[in-house]
Amino acid sequence: MSPATIVLILLLSGCTYPTSESANQHQPGTQDMTPQPLTLAEPTPTSPSSPAAIYEPAPATPPAAANASDKVSLASVEPAVKSEPSVSEVKPAPAKPKIDIRDPYNQAKPTLLGLTLNSSKEGVTTRYGKPSEQFVMDEDTDPITVLDYKDFLVGFNKKNQLTFIDIRSAEINPGLNGLKLGQSTSQVYEALGKPDTNTSFVLTYKSTGAVLKLDIDPKTDKVNSIKLFTLQE
């Protein structure tokens, strides 16, 4: 049979030979080696003034906002409060001694605050309590121990005998028939009578072994000091 006859028979029978492409598709383990066209991604448009912008890294993620509850908790924190001293640490102010005038002043028996000179130290502290302060006035012959009751002072010699009384406050009654610090000289005369010595600055009333001395402010004519002390012989 001639080759032309064979070709004709094949054409009439509809038989076809597989192409190399179809063969590659049906053969397992083979890869498509057909070259694929390259597709270039279009660049993101950038500003002409910054051509390198396409290479800039993405902006950093901003920090998360503070939790609203955190703000509330911070705002609600109370400031530290300075601790107050306990009641036991607070020292109460010393109470003022109660003035007890049992024997008012008279020139025959001079007294001040109801105390007579030469009274014992123990007798004074028993009557008026413990003083706010105590100190010593150095004297060459006889040092004086002074008890400070703020409104008045009392002094004792080395034998613990009362040697002077000094009134310091107009709020207390010294026991001079109603006379107090800050009153006028006319009121001194009404309460005590005529003084033994009268100058522009001092009024004195002398008794046996004692002197009552009142200092006067000449500008205001007011008593600014009242003292009773032993008279040195």
PDB file of C-alpha atoms in Angstrom:
ATOM      1  CA  MET A   1       0.000   0.000   0.000  1.00  0.00           C
ATOM      2  CA  SER A   2       1.268   3.339  -0.934  1.00  0.00           C
ATOM      3  CA  PRO A   3       1.843   6.136   1.571  1.00  0.00           C
ATOM      4  CA  ALA A   4      -0.781   8.313  -0.028  1.00  0.00           C
ATOM      5  CA  THR A   5      -3.353   5.599   0.475  1.00  0.00           C
ATOM      6  CA  ILE A   6      -2.487   5.363   4.228  1.00  0.00           C
ATOM      7  CA  VAL A   7      -2.853   9.119   4.753  1.00  0.00           C
ATOM      8  CA  LEU A   8      -6.198   9.085   3.040  1.00  0.00           C
ATOM      9  CA  ILE A   9      -7.439   6.247   5.264  1.00  0.00           C
ATOM     10  CA  LEU A  10      -6.397   8.114   8.381  1.00  0.00           C
ATOM     11  CA  LEU A  11      -8.118  11.304   7.326  1.00  0.00           C
ATOM     12  CA  LEU A  12     -11.302   9.378   6.616  1.00  0.00           C
ATOM     13  CA  SER A  13     -11.249   7.621  10.025  1.00  0.00           C
ATOM     14  CA  GLY A  14     -10.836  10.950  11.921  1.00  0.00           C
ATOM     15  CA  CYS A  15      -7.802   9.827  13.906  1.00  0.00           C
ATOM     16  CA  THR A  16      -5.467  12.592  15.070  1.00  0.00           C
ATOM     17  CA  TYR A  17      -2.047  12.512  16.602  1.00  0.00           C
ATOM     18  CA  PRO A  18      -1.674  14.296  19.993  1.00  0.00           C
ATOM     19  CA  THR A  19       0.274  17.482  19.816  1.00  0.00           C
ATOM     20  CA  SER A  20       3.213  18.081  21.968  1.00  0.00           C
ATOM     21  CA  GLU A  21       1.226  20.625  24.012  1.00  0.00           C
ATOM     22  CA  SER A  22      -1.572  18.198  24.792  1.00  0.00           C
ATOM     23  CA  ALA A  23       0.908  15.525  25.559  1.00  0.00           C
ATOM     24  CA  ASN A  24       2.571  17.702  28.090  1.00  0.00           C
ATOM     25  CA  GLN A  25      -0.756  18.432  29.727  1.00  0.00           C
ATOM     26  CA  HIS A  26      -1.637  14.784  30.133  1.00  0.00           C
ATOM     27  CA  GLN A  27       1.721  13.552  31.243  1.00  0.00           C
ATOM     28  CA  PRO A  28       2.052  13.571  35.014  1.00  0.00           C
ATOM     29  CA  GLY A  29       5.043  15.275  36.559  1.00  0.00           C
ATOM     30  CA  THR A  30       5.555  17.607  33.618  1.00  0.00           C
ATOM     31  CA  GLN A  31       5.523  21.394  33.898  1.00  0.00           C
ATOM     32  CA  ASP A  32       4.219  23.950  31.519  1.00  0.00           C
ATOM     33  CA  MET A  33       7.289  25.444  30.000  1.00  0.00           C
ATOM     34  CA  THR A  34       5.396  27.915  27.857  1.00  0.00           C
ATOM     35  CA  PRO A  35       6.829  31.342  28.557  1.00  0.00           C
ATOM     36  CA  GLN A  36       4.330  33.685  30.204  1.00  0.00           C
ATOM     37  CA  PRO A  37       4.185  37.386  29.445  1.00  0.00           C
ATOM     38  CA  LEU A  38       5.619  39.604  32.238  1.00  0.00           C
ATOM     39  CA  THR A  39       3.167  41.936  33.960  1.00  0.00           C
ATOM     40  CA  LEU A  40       4.649  45.014  35.610  1.00  0.00           C
ATOM     41  CA  ALA A  41       2.767  46.476  38.556  1.00  0.00           C
ATOM     42  CA  GLU A  42       1.975  50.064  38.034  1.00  0.00           C
ATOM     43  CA  PRO A  43       3.848  52.262  40.519  1.00  0.00           C
ATOM     44  CA  THR A  44       1.846  54.252  43.024  1.00  0.00           C
ATOM     45  CA  PRO A  45       1.766  57.864  41.920  1.00  0.00           C
ATOM     46  CA  THR A  46       3.954  60.039  44.089  1.00  0.00           C
ATOM     47  CA  SER A  47       4.683  63.666  44.379  1.00  0.00           C
ATOM     48  CA  PRO A  48       7.172  64.861  41.794  1.00  0.00           C
ATOM     49  CA  SER A  49       9.230  66.440  44.511  1.00  0.00           C
ATOM     50  CA  SER A  50       9.683  63.139  46.348  1.00  0.00           C
ATOM     51  CA  PRO A  51      10.386  60.331  43.841  1.00  0.00           C
ATOM     52  CA  ALA A  52      11.655  58.024  46.581  1.00  0.00           C
ATOM     53  CA  ALA A  53       8.360  58.099  48.415  1.00  0.00           C
ATOM     54  CA  ILE A  54       7.428  54.643  47.154  1.00  0.00           C
ATOM     55  CA  TYR A  55      10.332  53.237  49.177  1.00  0.00           C
ATOM     56  CA  GLU A  56       9.359  54.893  52.455  1.00  0.00           C
ATOM     57  CA  PRO A  57       8.256  52.487  55.167  1.00  0.00           C
ATOM     58  CA  ALA A  58       4.689  52.564  56.403  1.00  0.00           C
ATOM     59  CA  PRO A  59       4.150  55.043  59.258  1.00  0.00           C
ATOM     60  CA  ALA A  60       4.453  53.604  62.722  1.00  0.00           C
ATOM     61  CA  THR A  61       1.239  52.689  64.423  1.00  0.00           C
ATOM     62  CA  PRO A  62       0.384  55.486  66.919  1.00  0.00           C
ATOM     63  CA  PRO A  63       0.366  54.442  70.550  1.00  0.00           C
ATOM     64  CA  ALA A  64      -2.977  53.363  71.843  1.00  0.00           C
ATOM     65  CA  ALA A  65      -4.893  56.011  73.745  1.00  0.00           C
ATOM     66  CA  ALA A  66      -4.836  55.726  77.496  1.00  0.00           C
ATOM     67  CA  ASN A  67      -7.646  53.760  78.915  1.00  0.00           C
ATOM     68  CA  ALA A  68     -10.401  56.054  80.150  1.00  0.00           C
ATOM     69  CA  SER A  69     -10.716  54.000  83.296  1.00  0.00           C
ATOM     70  CA  ASP A  70      -7.014  54.569  83.971  1.00  0.00           C
ATOM     71  CA  LYS A  71      -7.545  58.333  83.893  1.00  0.00           C
ATOM     72  CA  VAL A  72     -10.435  58.043  86.274  1.00  0.00           C
ATOM     73  CA  SER A  73      -8.439  55.907  88.651  1.00  0.00           C
ATOM     74  CA  LEU A  74      -5.526  58.362  88.585  1.00  0.00           C
ATOM     75  CA  ALA A  75      -7.786  61.337  89.143  1.00  0.00           C
ATOM     76  CA  SER A  76      -9.476  59.630  92.043  1.00  0.00           C
ATOM     77  CA  VAL A  77      -6.259  59.038  93.955  1.00  0.00           C
ATOM     78  CA  GLU A  78      -6.413  61.196  97.066  1.00  0.00           C
ATOM     79  CA  PRO A  79      -3.299  63.160  98.045  1.00  0.00           C
ATOM     80  CA  ALA A  80      -1.403  61.968 101.053  1.00  0.00           C
ATOM     81  CA  VAL A  81      -2.714  63.544 104.221  1.00  0.00           C
ATOM     82  CA  LYS A  82      -0.258  64.555 106.877  1.00  0.00           C
ATOM     83  CA  SER A  83      -1.008  62.557 109.953  1.00  0.00           C
ATOM     84  CA  GLU A  84      -2.142  64.568 112.907  1.00  0.00           C
ATOM     85  CA  PRO A  85      -0.510  63.972 116.261  1.00  0.00           C
ATOM     86  CA  SER A  86      -2.430  61.687 118.534  1.00  0.00           C
ATOM     87  CA  VAL A  87      -4.365  63.142 121.406  1.00  0.00           C
ATOM     88  CA  SER A  88      -1.734  61.890 123.821  1.00  0.00           C
ATOM     89  CA  GLU A  89       0.967  63.908 121.992  1.00  0.00           C
ATOM     90  CA  VAL A  90      -0.891  67.229 122.168  1.00  0.00           C
ATOM     91  CA  LYS A  91       0.100  69.031 125.318  1.00  0.00           C
ATOM     92  CA  PRO A  92      -2.761  71.046 126.770  1.00  0.00           C
ATOM     93  CA  ALA A  93      -2.070  74.621 127.791  1.00  0.00           C
ATOM     94  CA  PRO A  94      -1.532  74.889 131.518  1.00  0.00           C
ATOM     95  CA  ALA A  95      -4.614  76.111 133.311  1.00  0.00           C
ATOM     96  CA  LYS A  96      -4.394  79.481 134.993  1.00  0.00           C
ATOM     97  CA  PRO A  97      -4.276  79.225 138.774  1.00  0.00           C
ATOM     98  CA  LYS A  98      -7.413  80.252 140.555  1.00  0.00           C
ATOM     99  CA  ILE A  99      -6.756  83.358 142.616  1.00  0.00           C
ATOM    100  CA  ASP A 100      -8.084  82.888 146.109  1.00  0.00           C
ATOM    101  CA  ILE A 101      -8.101  86.128 148.092  1.00  0.00           C
ATOM    102  CA  ARG A 102      -8.686  85.181 151.686  1.00  0.00           C
ATOM    103  CA  ASP A 103      -6.897  88.155 153.241  1.00  0.00           C
ATOM    104  CA  PRO A 104      -7.137  91.427 151.249  1.00  0.00           C
ATOM    105  CA  TYR A 105      -4.394  93.983 151.558  1.00  0.00           C
ATOM    106  CA  ASN A 106      -4.125  96.282 154.534  1.00  0.00           C
ATOM    107  CA  GLN A 107      -1.110  98.346 155.437  1.00  0.00           C
ATOM    108  CA  ALA A 108      -0.751  96.789 158.855  1.00  0.00           C
ATOM    109  CA  LYS A 109      -0.624  93.310 157.344  1.00  0.00           C
ATOM    110  CA  PRO A 110       0.341  93.668 153.679  1.00  0.00           C
ATOM    111  CA  THR A 111      -0.647  90.851 151.338  1.00  0.00           C
ATOM    112  CA  LEU A 112      -0.785  90.318 147.573  1.00  0.00           C
ATOM    113  CA  LEU A 113      -2.769  87.534 145.924  1.00  0.00           C
ATOM    114  CA  GLY A 114      -3.723  86.649 149.487  1.00  0.00           C
ATOM    115  CA  LEU A 115      -0.075  85.739 150.194  1.00  0.00           C
ATOM    116  CA  THR A 116       1.988  87.220 152.981  1.00  0.00           C
ATOM    117  CA  LEU A 117       5.730  87.679 152.738  1.00  0.00           C
ATOM    118  CA  ASN A 118       7.904  85.004 154.327  1.00  0.00           C
ATOM    119  CA  SER A 119       5.328  82.343 153.360  1.00  0.00           C
ATOM    120  CA  SER A 120       6.915  78.989 152.508  1.00  0.00           C
ATOM    121  CA  LYS A 121       7.486  77.798 148.957  1.00  0.00           C
ATOM    122  CA  GLU A 122       5.504  74.651 149.652  1.00  0.00           C
ATOM    123  CA  GLY A 123       2.563  76.704 150.875  1.00  0.00           C
ATOM    124  CA  VAL A 124       2.519  78.761 147.637  1.00  0.00           C
ATOM    125  CA  THR A 125       2.746  75.751 145.303  1.00  0.00           C
ATOM    126  CA  THR A 126       0.055  73.971 147.307  1.00  0.00           C
ATOM    127  CA  ARG A 127      -2.217  76.963 146.838  1.00  0.00           C
ATOM    128  CA  TYR A 128      -1.456  77.835 143.195  1.00  0.00           C
ATOM    129  CA  GLY A 129      -0.053  74.617 141.802  1.00  0.00           C
ATOM    130  CA  LYS A 130       3.026  73.975 139.680  1.00  0.00           C
ATOM    131  CA  PRO A 131       4.414  77.057 137.877  1.00  0.00           C
ATOM    132  CA  SER A 132       4.883  77.292 134.098  1.00  0.00           C
ATOM    133  CA  GLU A 133       8.605  77.984 134.563  1.00  0.00           C
ATOM    134  CA  GLN A 134      11.204  78.222 137.300  1.00  0.00           C
ATOM    135  CA  PHE A 135      14.557  80.003 137.261  1.00  0.00           C
ATOM    136  CA  VAL A 136      17.138  81.513 139.625  1.00  0.00           C
ATOM    137  CA  MET A 137      18.105  85.179 139.938  1.00  0.00           C
ATOM    138  CA  ASP A 138      21.718  85.216 141.007  1.00  0.00           C
ATOM    139  CA  GLU A 139      22.367  87.580 143.854  1.00  0.00           C
ATOM    140  CA  ASP A 140      25.678  88.055 145.591  1.00  0.00           C
ATOM    141  CA  THR A 141      24.285  87.514 149.063  1.00  0.00           C
ATOM    142  CA  ASP A 142      21.106  85.528 148.483  1.00  0.00           C
ATOM    143  CA  PRO A 143      20.060  83.922 145.163  1.00  0.00           C
ATOM    144  CA  ILE A 144      16.320  84.150 144.498  1.00  0.00           C
ATOM    145  CA  THR A 145      14.349  81.220 143.065  1.00  0.00           C
ATOM    146  CA  VAL A 146      11.527  82.558 140.883  1.00  0.00           C
ATOM    147  CA  LEU A 147       8.321  80.685 140.047  1.00  0.00           C
ATOM    148  CA  ASP A 148       6.645  82.014 136.894  1.00  0.00           C
ATOM    149  CA  TYR A 149       2.858  81.630 136.779  1.00  0.00           C
ATOM    150  CA  LYS A 150       2.621  83.883 133.671  1.00  0.00           C
ATOM    151  CA  ASP A 151       0.111  86.249 135.274  1.00  0.00           C
ATOM    152  CA  PHE A 152       2.393  86.758 138.250  1.00  0.00           C
ATOM    153  CA  LEU A 153       5.835  85.893 139.605  1.00  0.00           C
ATOM    154  CA  VAL A 154       6.842  84.879 143.116  1.00  0.00           C
ATOM    155  CA  GLY A 155      10.418  84.743 144.448  1.00  0.00           C
ATOM    156  CA  PHE A 156      11.962  82.795 147.331  1.00  0.00           C
ATOM    157  CA  ASN A 157      15.264  83.161 149.173  1.00  0.00           C
ATOM    158  CA  LYS A 158      17.616  80.302 150.000  1.00  0.00           C
ATOM    159  CA  LYS A 159      15.456  79.506 153.022  1.00  0.00           C
ATOM    160  CA  ASN A 160      12.474  79.030 150.669  1.00  0.00           C
ATOM    161  CA  GLN A 161      10.725  82.056 152.192  1.00  0.00           C
ATOM    162  CA  LEU A 162       8.620  84.314 149.965  1.00  0.00           C
ATOM    163  CA  THR A 163      10.478  87.574 149.344  1.00  0.00           C
ATOM    164  CA  PHE A 164       8.529  89.227 146.507  1.00  0.00           C
ATOM    165  CA  ILE A 165       5.317  89.059 144.460  1.00  0.00           C
ATOM    166  CA  ASP A 166       5.091  90.696 141.018  1.00  0.00           C
ATOM    167  CA  ILE A 167       1.707  91.130 139.258  1.00  0.00           C
ATOM    168  CA  ARG A 168       1.940  90.826 135.446  1.00  0.00           C
ATOM    169  CA  SER A 169      -1.656  90.728 134.196  1.00  0.00           C
ATOM    170  CA  ALA A 170      -4.681  93.010 134.427  1.00  0.00           C
ATOM    171  CA  GLU A 171      -6.912  89.940 134.180  1.00  0.00           C
ATOM    172  CA  ILE A 172      -6.288  88.849 137.745  1.00  0.00           C
ATOM    173  CA  ASN A 173      -7.383  90.361 141.018  1.00  0.00           C
ATOM    174  CA  PRO A 174      -4.288  90.982 143.186  1.00  0.00           C
ATOM    175  CA  GLY A 175      -6.406  91.556 146.294  1.00  0.00           C
ATOM    176  CA  LEU A 176      -5.926  95.344 146.590  1.00  0.00           C
ATOM    177  CA  ASN A 177      -9.531  96.276 147.333  1.00  0.00           C
ATOM    178  CA  GLY A 178     -10.477  96.039 143.662  1.00  0.00           C
ATOM    179  CA  LEU A 179      -7.394  97.781 142.234  1.00  0.00           C
ATOM    180  CA  LYS A 180      -5.833  96.182 139.116  1.00  0.00           C
ATOM    181  CA  LEU A 181      -3.178  96.920 136.543  1.00  0.00           C
ATOM    182  CA  GLY A 182      -4.181  99.584 134.034  1.00  0.00           C
ATOM    183  CA  GLN A 183      -6.215 101.667 136.446  1.00  0.00           C
ATOM    184  CA  SER A 184      -5.587 105.338 137.180  1.00  0.00           C
ATOM    185  CA  THR A 185      -3.828 106.978 140.126  1.00  0.00           C
ATOM    186  CA  SER A 186      -7.161 108.328 141.380  1.00  0.00           C
ATOM    187  CA  GLN A 187      -8.394 104.728 141.662  1.00  0.00           C
ATOM    188  CA  VAL A 188      -5.208 103.876 143.587  1.00  0.00           C
ATOM    189  CA  TYR A 189      -6.088 106.542 146.147  1.00  0.00           C
ATOM    190  CA  GLU A 190      -9.647 105.232 146.418  1.00  0.00           C
ATOM    191  CA  ALA A 191      -8.502 101.646 147.008  1.00  0.00           C
ATOM    192  CA  LEU A 192      -5.399 102.164 149.165  1.00  0.00           C
ATOM    193  CA  GLY A 193      -5.495 105.720 150.447  1.00  0.00           C
ATOM    194  CA  LYS A 194      -2.674 108.207 150.362  1.00  0.00           C
ATOM    195  CA  PRO A 195       0.734 106.663 149.586  1.00  0.00           C
ATOM    196  CA  ASP A 196       3.792 107.146 151.736  1.00  0.00           C
ATOM    197  CA  THR A 197       5.807 108.214 148.698  1.00  0.00           C
ATOM    198  CA  ASN A 198       4.351 109.882 145.614  1.00  0.00           C
ATOM    199  CA  THR A 199       6.385 110.763 142.512  1.00  0.00           C
ATOM    200  CA  SER A 200       5.469 111.038 138.857  1.00  0.00           C
ATOM    201  CA  PHE A 201       6.526 107.430 138.356  1.00  0.00           C
ATOM    202  CA  VAL A 202       6.116 105.529 141.637  1.00  0.00           C
ATOM    203  CA  LEU A 203       3.626 105.232 144.496  1.00  0.00           C
ATOM    204  CA  THR A 204       4.774 103.312 147.576  1.00  0.00           C
ATOM    205  CA  TYR A 205       3.027 102.056 150.691  1.00  0.00           C
ATOM    206  CA  LYS A 206       5.394 101.043 153.481  1.00  0.00           C
ATOM    207  CA  SER A 207       4.693  98.520 156.184  1.00  0.00           C
ATOM    208  CA  THR A 208       6.795  96.807 158.797  1.00  0.00           C
ATOM    209  CA  GLY A 209       9.389  94.841 156.842  1.00  0.00           C
ATOM    210  CA  ALA A 210       7.541  95.234 153.497  1.00  0.00           C
ATOM    211  CA  VAL A 211       6.909  97.702 150.667  1.00  0.00           C
ATOM    212  CA  LEU A 212       4.020  97.799 148.182  1.00  0.00           C
ATOM    213  CA  LYS A 213       5.280  99.533 145.040  1.00  0.00           C
ATOM    214  CA  LEU A 214       3.106 100.706 142.111  1.00  0.00           C
ATOM    215  CA  ASP A 215       4.800 101.997 138.933  1.00  0.00           C
ATOM    216  CA  ILE A 216       2.841 104.657 137.034  1.00  0.00           C
ATOM    217  CA  ASP A 217       3.013 105.497 133.334  1.00  0.00           C
ATOM    218  CA  PRO A 218       3.182 109.326 133.367  1.00  0.00           C
ATOM    219  CA  LYS A 219       1.789 109.623 129.823  1.00  0.00           C
ATOM    220  CA  THR A 220      -1.380 107.640 130.497  1.00  0.00           C
ATOM    221  CA  ASP A 221      -1.531 108.016 134.307  1.00  0.00           C
ATOM    222  CA  LYS A 222      -2.101 104.245 134.530  1.00  0.00           C
ATOM    223  CA  VAL A 223      -0.652 101.623 136.867  1.00  0.00           C
ATOM    224  CA  ASN A 224       1.653  99.337 134.851  1.00  0.00           C
ATOM    225  CA  SER A 225       3.345  97.418 137.661  1.00  0.00           C
ATOM    226  CA  ILE A 226       2.383  96.155 141.135  1.00  0.00           C
ATOM    227  CA  LYS A 227       4.999  94.606 143.444  1.00  0.00           C
ATOM    228  CA  LEU A 228       5.156  93.590 147.081  1.00  0.00           C
ATOM    229  CA  PHE A 229       8.595  92.787 148.461  1.00  0.00           C
ATOM    230  CA  THR A 230      10.442  92.523 151.737  1.00  0.00           C
ATOM    231  CA  LEU A 231      12.163  95.663 152.946  1.00  0.00           C
ATOM    232  CA  GLN A 232      15.871  95.161 153.384  1.00  0.00           C
ATOM    233  CA  GLU A 233      17.008  96.592 156.749  1.00  0.00           C
TER     234      GLU A 233
END
